[in-house]
Amino acid sequence: MPGPPSQADRPVLNAMSVDVEDYFHVSVFDGIVPRSTWGDMESRVSRNTDRLLDIFDEYRVRSTFFILGWVAERYPQLVRTIAQRGHEIASHGYAHRLVYDQTPHTFREDVRRAKQGIEDAGGCAVGGYRAPSYSITPRSLWALDVLIEEGYWYDASIFPIRHDRYGIPVSPREPFYVEREAGALMEVPGSTVRFGPVNLPVAGGGYFRILPYPWTRWGISRLNHVEGRAAVFYLHPWEIDPDQPRLRAGWLGRFRHYRNLAETESRLRTLLTDFDFGTVAALLKVRGHVTPTGQIVPLALPYVW
Ligand SMILES: [Zn+2]
């Protein structure tokens, strides 16, 4: 008789997350598609998100959907469908403005309007937030105070990497508890593996599409089985839509946005076969960061900025 599984053999629940936005909302197209013309663009977000919902059903995966408030206002039924199919609804802000380009006042209005719109459409509470392009950085940490005051209990906007537009390289690599003047919240960072002094992203977005799939598989395996950590994976509905209209941008932006769109769905299916995924809220619960009643439990070493 085989003995009970050791800690190392036990499957780790990773978090699956989707930033629900249309292809023209992406930061790289800021200035190319002005916000005043968003309503005139061909929208593909509902169809692409429905497709992701069907794939997740097929693999029995529950995901967190960080929904853009602008999308929730126009497609409330989509938000309701996401919630009714058993997923977690959360906020991606309202107008997809980078946090560090906003004032605390405009940021507050943005995250308040998004939370209200998503809750009204979905019929349940929103507690999680992810900033457009991970734009909570050393110069926009004030945003954490605003999120706490506006009733969010976790944030997933800090990537502990060096990048041209975002990142706090010294930030912890796994969920941690942040104490601020306004109160406390959990921070759920993007997933990385460590090479010497450098953290490299391994779980989602352009890194998933542009680099060969074995990079993602190796990275998540390393996190799960060597470090005993969960991965937080992220993708966007437009990433499984190779037929989306092509917009003009600089070569780097075009490369990051359009590379390997036709491969993403089959890669996603492989990923869902290789690893276990649940919602971000479920991950925090499994990892002991949240009590069954939803209260936040401080980690052993509260991390204070
Ligand atoms: Zn986004």
JSON list of N, CA and C and ligand atoms in Angstrom, two decimals, residues 19 21 92 96 132 236, ligand 1:
[
{"chain": "A", "resi": 19, "resn": "ASP", "atom": "N", "xyz": [-8.10, 39.38, -17.01]},
{"chain": "A", "resi": 19, "resn": "ASP", "atom": "CA", "xyz": [-8.40, 40.81, -17.01]},
{"chain": "A", "resi": 19, "resn": "ASP", "atom": "C", "xyz": [-9.38, 41.06, -18.15]},
{"chain": "A", "resi": 21, "resn": "GLU", "atom": "N", "xyz": [-11.15, 42.89, -20.60]},
{"chain": "A", "resi": 21, "resn": "GLU", "atom": "CA", "xyz": [-11.09, 44.15, -21.34]},
{"chain": "A", "resi": 21, "resn": "GLU", "atom": "C", "xyz": [-11.09, 43.80, -22.83]},
{"chain": "A", "resi": 92, "resn": "HIS", "atom": "N", "xyz": [-11.00, 45.70, -12.38]},
{"chain": "A", "resi": 92, "resn": "HIS", "atom": "CA", "xyz": [-9.81, 46.11, -13.13]},
{"chain": "A", "resi": 92, "resn": "HIS", "atom": "C", "xyz": [-9.82, 47.63, -13.31]},
{"chain": "A", "resi": 96, "resn": "HIS", "atom": "N", "xyz": [-9.32, 52.09, -17.40]},
{"chain": "A", "resi": 96, "resn": "HIS", "atom": "CA", "xyz": [-8.00, 51.57, -17.80]},
{"chain": "A", "resi": 96, "resn": "HIS", "atom": "C", "xyz": [-6.94, 52.67, -17.88]},
{"chain": "A", "resi": 132, "resn": "PRO", "atom": "N", "xyz": [-4.57, 48.43, -14.17]},
{"chain": "A", "resi": 132, "resn": "PRO", "atom": "CA", "xyz": [-4.12, 48.32, -15.56]},
{"chain": "A", "resi": 132, "resn": "PRO", "atom": "C", "xyz": [-2.59, 48.27, -15.61]},
{"chain": "A", "resi": 236, "resn": "HIS", "atom": "N", "xyz": [-5.87, 37.58, -20.92]},
{"chain": "A", "resi": 236, "resn": "HIS", "atom": "CA", "xyz": [-6.91, 38.51, -21.34]},
{"chain": "A", "resi": 236, "resn": "HIS", "atom": "C", "xyz": [-7.78, 37.84, -22.42]},
{"chain": "B", "resi": 1, "resn": "ZN", "atom": "ZN", "xyz": [-5.77, 45.66, -18.56]}
]
